[in-house]
Amino acid sequence: QKEVEQNSGPLSVPEGAIASLNCTYSDRGSQSFFWYRQYSGKSPELIMFIYSNGDKEDGRFTAQLNKASQYVSLLIRDSQPSDSATYLCAVNGDYKLSFGAGTTVTVRA
Amino acid sequence: GAGVSQTPSNKVTEKGKYVELRCDPISGHTALYWYRQSLGQGPEFLIYFQGTGAADDSGLPNDRFFAVRPEGSVSTLKIQRTERGDSAVYLCASSLTGDSGADTQYFGPGTRLTVL
């Protein structure tokens, strides 16, 4: 099983600020990386995926991947109260996903 | 289009009973996965189907757990002699092909199982 580590939080940020979420993984052979958002009592919802080193931007979200450091991050710009949720980092080396425990983000209005 | 659906949304059962959880994947997706999520944890992999066959069942915790996908679409997760430790949210996901790490998995709403 691939080990995926995330800071559990909670991470509290004011509305309009940048939320920065970090994830490290143990299997150097991992190929693809996913960020899921999970609202309380709901199922994970895909936000972004990234396969190549560097940055990938989608609206207010930016994923960053550094395979040499085995590190993935997610930035949420202009954070909104609706961004308050748990963010799950997932790593896929073949077909099954290995998840971190998630980071809980609270955006203060 | 329709997403992944799961029934029931909630299941309460007594210790020792048998339960079945159903998953209906996105139409056309050949790959189907079951995960289990306990409170405060990320989902944990249970089993992966490619078509009708279980390609990887290494995540099933013991032989009380079994899953089928007889026609390559709907899947049923079966738990015999349930224990209180089986209480969790059971999530089903599907993806288009499942044959590469780049294939995106889409999750259903989950079934919350409570064993009393």
Tab-separated table of N, CA and C in Angstrom, chain B:
chain	number	residue	atom	x	y	z
B	1	GLY	N	-24.831	13.486	-17.695
B	1	GLY	CA	-25.318	12.118	-17.582
B	1	GLY	C	-25.353	11.676	-16.133
B	2	ALA	N	-25.899	10.516	-15.870
B	2	ALA	CA	-26.024	10.016	-14.514
B	2	ALA	C	-24.660	9.634	-13.991
B	3	GLY	N	-24.474	9.864	-12.717
B	3	GLY	CA	-23.225	9.489	-12.059
B	3	GLY	C	-23.333	8.100	-11.485
B	4	VAL	N	-22.404	7.782	-10.613
B	4	VAL	CA	-22.415	6.501	-9.913
B	4	VAL	C	-23.524	6.544	-8.861
B	5	SER	N	-24.324	5.510	-8.806
B	5	SER	CA	-25.371	5.447	-7.780
B	5	SER	C	-25.140	4.237	-6.880
B	6	GLN	N	-25.544	4.409	-5.629
B	6	GLN	CA	-25.381	3.337	-4.643
B	6	GLN	C	-26.655	3.220	-3.813
B	7	THR	N	-27.005	1.981	-3.533
B	7	THR	CA	-28.149	1.738	-2.656
B	7	THR	C	-27.833	0.614	-1.680
B	8	PRO	N	-28.379	0.665	-0.475
B	8	PRO	CA	-29.117	1.808	0.083
B	8	PRO	C	-28.160	2.925	0.488
B	9	SER	N	-28.686	4.073	0.820
B	9	SER	CA	-27.823	5.158	1.283
B	9	SER	C	-27.402	4.920	2.729
B	10	ASN	N	-28.285	4.276	3.481
B	10	ASN	CA	-27.998	3.922	4.870
B	10	ASN	C	-28.466	2.504	5.127
B	11	LYS	N	-27.677	1.782	5.901
B	11	LYS	CA	-28.055	0.416	6.270
B	11	LYS	C	-27.674	0.195	7.725
B	12	VAL	N	-28.678	-0.129	8.545
B	12	VAL	CA	-28.433	-0.464	9.935
B	12	VAL	C	-28.738	-1.945	10.096
B	13	THR	N	-27.818	-2.676	10.669
B	13	THR	CA	-28.007	-4.108	10.831
B	13	THR	C	-27.477	-4.542	12.185
B	14	GLU	N	-27.798	-5.747	12.563
B	14	GLU	CA	-27.323	-6.283	13.837
B	14	GLU	C	-26.101	-7.157	13.609
B	15	LYS	N	-25.263	-7.190	14.571
B	15	LYS	CA	-24.059	-8.024	14.530
B	15	LYS	C	-24.448	-9.444	14.142
B	16	GLY	N	-23.682	-10.010	13.221
B	16	GLY	CA	-23.922	-11.369	12.783
B	16	GLY	C	-24.788	-11.501	11.539
B	17	LYS	N	-25.453	-10.426	11.153
B	17	LYS	CA	-26.330	-10.485	9.992
B	17	LYS	C	-25.544	-10.354	8.677
B	18	TYR	N	-26.239	-10.652	7.589
B	18	TYR	CA	-25.673	-10.556	6.241
B	18	TYR	C	-26.214	-9.301	5.554
B	19	VAL	N	-25.342	-8.571	4.840
B	19	VAL	CA	-25.802	-7.386	4.121
B	19	VAL	C	-25.258	-7.378	2.701
B	20	GLU	N	-26.011	-6.730	1.836
B	20	GLU	CA	-25.599	-6.527	0.442
B	20	GLU	C	-25.680	-5.046	0.118
B	21	LEU	N	-24.637	-4.535	-0.488
B	21	LEU	CA	-24.583	-3.132	-0.893
B	21	LEU	C	-24.437	-3.108	-2.412
B	22	ARG	N	-25.208	-2.242	-3.046
B	22	ARG	CA	-25.247	-2.247	-4.510
B	22	ARG	C	-24.622	-0.983	-5.093
B	23	CYS	N	-23.964	-1.150	-6.226
B	23	CYS	CA	-23.355	-0.026	-6.939
B	23	CYS	C	-23.701	-0.102	-8.421
B	24	ASP	N	-24.154	1.024	-8.961
B	24	ASP	CA	-24.452	1.129	-10.381
B	24	ASP	C	-23.494	2.162	-10.974
B	25	PRO	N	-22.516	1.742	-11.760
B	25	PRO	CA	-21.484	2.676	-12.227
B	25	PRO	C	-21.993	3.575	-13.358
B	26	ILE	N	-21.162	4.519	-13.733
B	26	ILE	CA	-21.451	5.371	-14.880
B	26	ILE	C	-21.507	4.487	-16.133
B	27	SER	N	-22.529	4.719	-16.952
B	27	SER	CA	-22.700	3.914	-18.155
B	27	SER	C	-21.463	3.963	-19.040
B	28	GLY	N	-20.995	2.786	-19.447
B	28	GLY	CA	-19.822	2.717	-20.317
B	28	GLY	C	-18.504	2.557	-19.597
B	29	HIS	N	-18.509	2.725	-18.281
B	29	HIS	CA	-17.268	2.545	-17.519
B	29	HIS	C	-17.024	1.060	-17.284
B	30	THR	N	-15.850	0.600	-17.683
B	30	THR	CA	-15.567	-0.825	-17.516
B	30	THR	C	-14.928	-1.137	-16.168
B	31	ALA	N	-14.330	-0.134	-15.556
B	31	ALA	CA	-13.643	-0.356	-14.276
B	31	ALA	C	-14.527	0.091	-13.120
B	32	LEU	N	-14.548	-0.726	-12.070
B	32	LEU	CA	-15.359	-0.428	-10.881
B	32	LEU	C	-14.544	-0.757	-9.644
B	33	TYR	N	-14.644	0.094	-8.651
B	33	TYR	CA	-13.849	-0.043	-7.431
B	33	TYR	C	-14.763	0.087	-6.217
B	34	TRP	N	-14.409	-0.637	-5.180
B	34	TRP	CA	-15.035	-0.439	-3.871
B	34	TRP	C	-13.969	0.042	-2.894
B	35	TYR	N	-14.344	1.038	-2.111
B	35	TYR	CA	-13.500	1.561	-1.036
B	35	TYR	C	-14.328	1.594	0.242
B	36	ARG	N	-13.625	1.668	1.364
B	36	ARG	CA	-14.292	1.815	2.658
B	36	ARG	C	-13.670	3.002	3.369
B	37	GLN	N	-14.524	3.859	3.944
B	37	GLN	CA	-14.031	5.044	4.623
B	37	GLN	C	-14.552	5.076	6.053
B	38	SER	N	-13.618	5.071	6.986
B	38	SER	CA	-13.963	5.213	8.386
B	38	SER	C	-13.857	6.677	8.769
B	39	LEU	N	-14.493	7.049	9.862
B	39	LEU	CA	-14.554	8.441	10.287
B	39	LEU	C	-13.149	9.019	10.478
B	40	GLY	N	-12.901	10.148	9.835
B	40	GLY	CA	-11.623	10.832	9.999
B	40	GLY	C	-10.497	10.266	9.161
B	41	GLN	N	-10.824	9.314	8.319
B	41	GLN	CA	-9.805	8.689	7.468
B	41	GLN	C	-10.145	8.869	5.995
B	42	GLY	N	-9.135	8.672	5.145
B	42	GLY	CA	-9.397	8.657	3.726
B	42	GLY	C	-9.949	7.302	3.319
B	43	PRO	N	-10.538	7.215	2.129
B	43	PRO	CA	-11.038	5.920	1.662
B	43	PRO	C	-9.912	4.898	1.539
B	44	GLU	N	-10.230	3.644	1.858
B	44	GLU	CA	-9.274	2.548	1.721
B	44	GLU	C	-9.779	1.573	0.658
B	45	PHE	N	-8.892	1.194	-0.219
B	45	PHE	CA	-9.228	0.312	-1.324
B	45	PHE	C	-9.646	-1.076	-0.822
B	46	LEU	N	-10.719	-1.604	-1.437
B	46	LEU	CA	-11.163	-2.957	-1.140
B	46	LEU	C	-10.956	-3.895	-2.326
B	47	ILE	N	-11.551	-3.530	-3.494
B	47	ILE	CA	-11.545	-4.435	-4.625
B	47	ILE	C	-11.727	-3.657	-5.905
B	48	TYR	N	-11.172	-4.186	-6.992
B	48	TYR	CA	-11.219	-3.562	-8.315
B	48	TYR	C	-11.711	-4.588	-9.321
B	49	PHE	N	-12.716	-4.192	-10.106
B	49	PHE	CA	-13.235	-5.026	-11.185
B	49	PHE	C	-12.855	-4.416	-12.529
B	50	GLN	N	-12.410	-5.269	-13.413
B	50	GLN	CA	-12.230	-4.881	-14.807
B	50	GLN	C	-13.223	-5.748	-15.579
B	51	GLY	N	-14.295	-5.154	-16.028
B	51	GLY	CA	-15.362	-5.942	-16.624
B	51	GLY	C	-16.053	-6.776	-15.564
B	52	THR	N	-16.197	-8.054	-15.825
B	52	THR	CA	-16.890	-8.933	-14.881
B	52	THR	C	-15.967	-9.528	-13.834
B	53	GLY	N	-14.669	-9.469	-14.070
B	53	GLY	CA	-13.733	-10.144	-13.188
B	53	GLY	C	-13.107	-9.242	-12.148
B	54	ALA	N	-12.859	-9.809	-10.968
B	54	ALA	CA	-12.165	-9.071	-9.917
B	54	ALA	C	-10.674	-9.119	-10.219
B	55	ALA	N	-10.133	-7.998	-10.691
B	55	ALA	CA	-8.718	-7.947	-11.058
B	55	ALA	C	-7.812	-7.840	-9.840
B	56	ASP	N	-8.335	-7.309	-8.757
B	56	ASP	CA	-7.542	-7.142	-7.545
B	56	ASP	C	-8.483	-7.076	-6.363
B	57	ASP	N	-8.453	-8.093	-5.511
B	57	ASP	CA	-9.287	-8.081	-4.303
B	57	ASP	C	-8.420	-8.034	-3.054
B	58	SER	N	-7.221	-7.516	-3.197
B	58	SER	CA	-6.254	-7.543	-2.098
B	58	SER	C	-6.655	-6.688	-0.908
B	59	GLY	N	-7.595	-5.771	-1.103
B	59	GLY	CA	-8.011	-4.903	-0.012
B	59	GLY	C	-9.149	-5.456	0.835
B	60	LEU	N	-9.755	-6.526	0.429
B	60	LEU	CA	-10.836	-7.121	1.223
B	60	LEU	C	-10.241	-7.581	2.558
B	61	PRO	N	-10.800	-7.165	3.678
B	61	PRO	CA	-10.175	-7.436	4.979
B	61	PRO	C	-10.152	-8.910	5.377
B	62	ASN	N	-11.132	-9.673	4.986
B	62	ASN	CA	-11.173	-11.105	5.327
B	62	ASN	C	-12.226	-11.787	4.460
B	63	ASP	N	-12.396	-13.078	4.693
B	63	ASP	CA	-13.287	-13.854	3.805
B	63	ASP	C	-14.764	-13.628	4.089
B	64	ARG	N	-15.089	-12.735	5.011
B	64	ARG	CA	-16.502	-12.391	5.186
B	64	ARG	C	-16.970	-11.424	4.094
B	65	PHE	N	-16.013	-10.825	3.431
B	65	PHE	CA	-16.315	-9.844	2.396
B	65	PHE	C	-16.170	-10.488	1.017
B	66	PHE	N	-17.156	-10.223	0.161
B	66	PHE	CA	-17.125	-10.753	-1.187
B	66	PHE	C	-17.855	-9.773	-2.094
B	67	ALA	N	-17.421	-9.667	-3.325
B	67	ALA	CA	-18.090	-8.772	-4.268
B	67	ALA	C	-18.209	-9.446	-5.615
B	68	VAL	N	-19.269	-9.099	-6.332
B	68	VAL	CA	-19.509	-9.655	-7.657
B	68	VAL	C	-19.909	-8.547	-8.611
B	69	ARG	N	-19.718	-8.851	-9.894
B	69	ARG	CA	-20.130	-7.932	-10.952
B	69	ARG	C	-20.465	-8.809	-12.168
B	70	PRO	N	-21.543	-9.543	-12.094
B	70	PRO	CA	-21.797	-10.647	-13.041
B	70	PRO	C	-21.941	-10.243	-14.501
B	71	GLU	N	-22.442	-9.042	-14.756
B	71	GLU	CA	-22.666	-8.642	-16.145
B	71	GLU	C	-21.785	-7.477	-16.554
B	72	GLY	N	-20.814	-7.176	-15.717
B	72	GLY	CA	-19.883	-6.113	-16.070
B	72	GLY	C	-20.413	-4.718	-15.864
B	73	SER	N	-21.542	-4.594	-15.171
B	73	SER	CA	-22.093	-3.272	-14.886
B	73	SER	C	-22.311	-3.132	-13.390
B	74	VAL	N	-23.507	-3.464	-12.910
B	74	VAL	CA	-23.827	-3.359	-11.489
B	74	VAL	C	-22.949	-4.316	-10.676
B	75	SER	N	-22.535	-3.830	-9.506
B	75	SER	CA	-21.751	-4.657	-8.591
B	75	SER	C	-22.436	-4.711	-7.243
B	76	THR	N	-22.264	-5.824	-6.559
B	76	THR	CA	-22.791	-5.994	-5.214
B	76	THR	C	-21.661	-6.387	-4.278
B	77	LEU	N	-21.518	-5.664	-3.187
B	77	LEU	CA	-20.575	-6.004	-2.124
B	77	LEU	C	-21.360	-6.734	-1.043
B	78	LYS	N	-20.887	-7.899	-0.692
B	78	LYS	CA	-21.602	-8.760	0.256
B	78	LYS	C	-20.745	-8.939	1.505
B	79	ILE	N	-21.365	-8.743	2.656
B	79	ILE	CA	-20.659	-8.914	3.924
B	79	ILE	C	-21.427	-9.919	4.762
B	80	GLN	N	-20.753	-10.999	5.114
B	80	GLN	CA	-21.373	-12.026	5.951
B	80	GLN	C	-21.000	-11.809	7.403
B	81	ARG	N	-21.861	-12.289	8.304
B	81	ARG	CA	-21.580	-12.280	9.743
B	81	ARG	C	-20.989	-10.929	10.162
B	82	THR	N	-21.748	-9.879	9.902
B	82	THR	CA	-21.226	-8.534	10.148
B	82	THR	C	-20.764	-8.346	11.587
B	83	GLU	N	-19.736	-7.531	11.735
B	83	GLU	CA	-19.171	-7.174	13.038
B	83	GLU	C	-19.257	-5.667	13.201
B	84	ARG	N	-19.204	-5.223	14.459
B	84	ARG	CA	-19.302	-3.786	14.728
B	84	ARG	C	-18.193	-3.014	14.033
B	85	GLY	N	-17.048	-3.633	13.870
B	85	GLY	CA	-15.925	-2.991	13.203
B	85	GLY	C	-16.126	-2.803	11.711
B	86	ASP	N	-17.179	-3.404	11.164
B	86	ASP	CA	-17.473	-3.216	9.742
B	86	ASP	C	-18.196	-1.893	9.494
B	87	SER	N	-18.621	-1.226	10.554
B	87	SER	CA	-19.339	0.041	10.411
B	87	SER	C	-18.439	1.077	9.752
B	88	ALA	N	-18.909	1.622	8.656
B	88	ALA	CA	-18.139	2.584	7.869
B	88	ALA	C	-19.019	3.045	6.715
B	89	VAL	N	-18.484	3.963	5.923
B	89	VAL	CA	-19.128	4.330	4.663
B	89	VAL	C	-18.451	3.530	3.548
B	90	TYR	N	-19.250	2.823	2.788
B	90	TYR	CA	-18.727	2.032	1.676
B	90	TYR	C	-18.955	2.812	0.386
B	91	LEU	N	-17.854	3.139	-0.261
B	91	LEU	CA	-17.889	3.966	-1.464
B	91	LEU	C	-17.596	3.113	-2.693
B	92	CYS	N	-18.340	3.386	-3.733
B	92	CYS	CA	-18.097	2.750	-5.017
B	92	CYS	C	-17.624	3.829	-5.987
B	93	ALA	N	-16.709	3.482	-6.850
B	93	ALA	CA	-16.229	4.411	-7.878
B	93	ALA	C	-16.140	3.670	-9.199
B	94	SER	N	-16.229	4.417	-10.285
B	94	SER	CA	-16.017	3.803	-11.591
B	94	SER	C	-15.118	4.704	-12.427
B	95	SER	N	-14.464	4.086	-13.392
B	95	SER	CA	-13.635	4.839	-14.334
B	95	SER	C	-13.782	4.209	-15.709
B	96	LEU	N	-13.365	4.959	-16.719
B	96	LEU	CA	-13.636	4.547	-18.088
B	96	LEU	C	-12.981	3.219	-18.446
B	97	THR	N	-11.681	3.112	-18.182
B	97	THR	CA	-10.980	1.895	-18.598
B	97	THR	C	-10.255	1.204	-17.458
B	98	GLY	N	-9.733	1.966	-16.509
B	98	GLY	CA	-9.005	1.391	-15.393
B	98	GLY	C	-7.640	0.859	-15.749
B	99	ASP	N	-7.218	1.049	-16.989
B	99	ASP	CA	-5.969	0.392	-17.395
B	99	ASP	C	-4.762	1.320	-17.372
B	100	SER	N	-4.916	2.464	-16.735
B	100	SER	CA	-3.750	3.318	-16.551
B	100	SER	C	-3.939	4.153	-15.307
B	101	GLY	N	-2.836	4.610	-14.769
B	101	GLY	CA	-2.910	5.447	-13.585
B	101	GLY	C	-3.568	6.783	-13.841
B	102	ALA	N	-3.757	7.130	-15.117
B	102	ALA	CA	-4.337	8.424	-15.450
B	102	ALA	C	-5.856	8.390	-15.502
B	103	ASP	N	-6.430	7.215	-15.366
B	103	ASP	CA	-7.879	7.082	-15.493
B	103	ASP	C	-8.565	7.660	-14.262
B	104	THR	N	-9.436	8.619	-14.450
B	104	THR	CA	-10.074	9.301	-13.325
B	104	THR	C	-11.216	8.478	-12.755
B	105	GLN	N	-11.238	8.365	-11.437
B	105	GLN	CA	-12.290	7.632	-10.752
B	105	GLN	C	-13.337	8.597	-10.224
B	106	TYR	N	-14.601	8.269	-10.462
B	106	TYR	CA	-15.723	9.065	-9.994
B	106	TYR	C	-16.483	8.263	-8.950
B	107	PHE	N	-16.758	8.945	-7.843
B	107	PHE	CA	-17.332	8.257	-6.689
B	107	PHE	C	-18.844	8.402	-6.632
B	108	GLY	N	-19.492	7.363	-6.112
B	108	GLY	CA	-20.895	7.427	-5.777
B	108	GLY	C	-21.098	8.058	-4.416
B	109	PRO	N	-22.351	8.220	-4.003
B	109	PRO	CA	-22.661	8.890	-2.731
B	109	PRO	C	-22.348	8.050	-1.504
B	110	GLY	N	-22.115	6.767	-1.677
B	110	GLY	CA	-21.757	5.912	-0.570
B	110	GLY	C	-22.949	5.283	0.133
B	111	THR	N	-22.660	4.185	0.826
B	111	THR	CA	-23.632	3.553	1.725
B	111	THR	C	-23.048	3.581	3.127
B	112	ARG	N	-23.785	4.206	4.042
B	112	ARG	CA	-23.338	4.227	5.445
B	112	ARG	C	-23.866	2.978	6.123
B	113	LEU	N	-22.940	2.107	6.508
B	113	LEU	CA	-23.306	0.859	7.189
B	113	LEU	C	-23.052	1.007	8.681
B	114	THR	N	-24.066	0.707	9.467
B	114	THR	CA	-23.953	0.710	10.922
B	114	THR	C	-24.309	-0.670	11.428
B	115	VAL	N	-23.380	-1.281	12.138
B	115	VAL	CA	-23.606	-2.604	12.715
B	115	VAL	C	-23.778	-2.434	14.226
B	116	LEU	N	-24.936	-2.783	14.714
B	116	LEU	CA	-25.232	-2.591	16.151
B	116	LEU	C	-24.772	-3.784	16.993
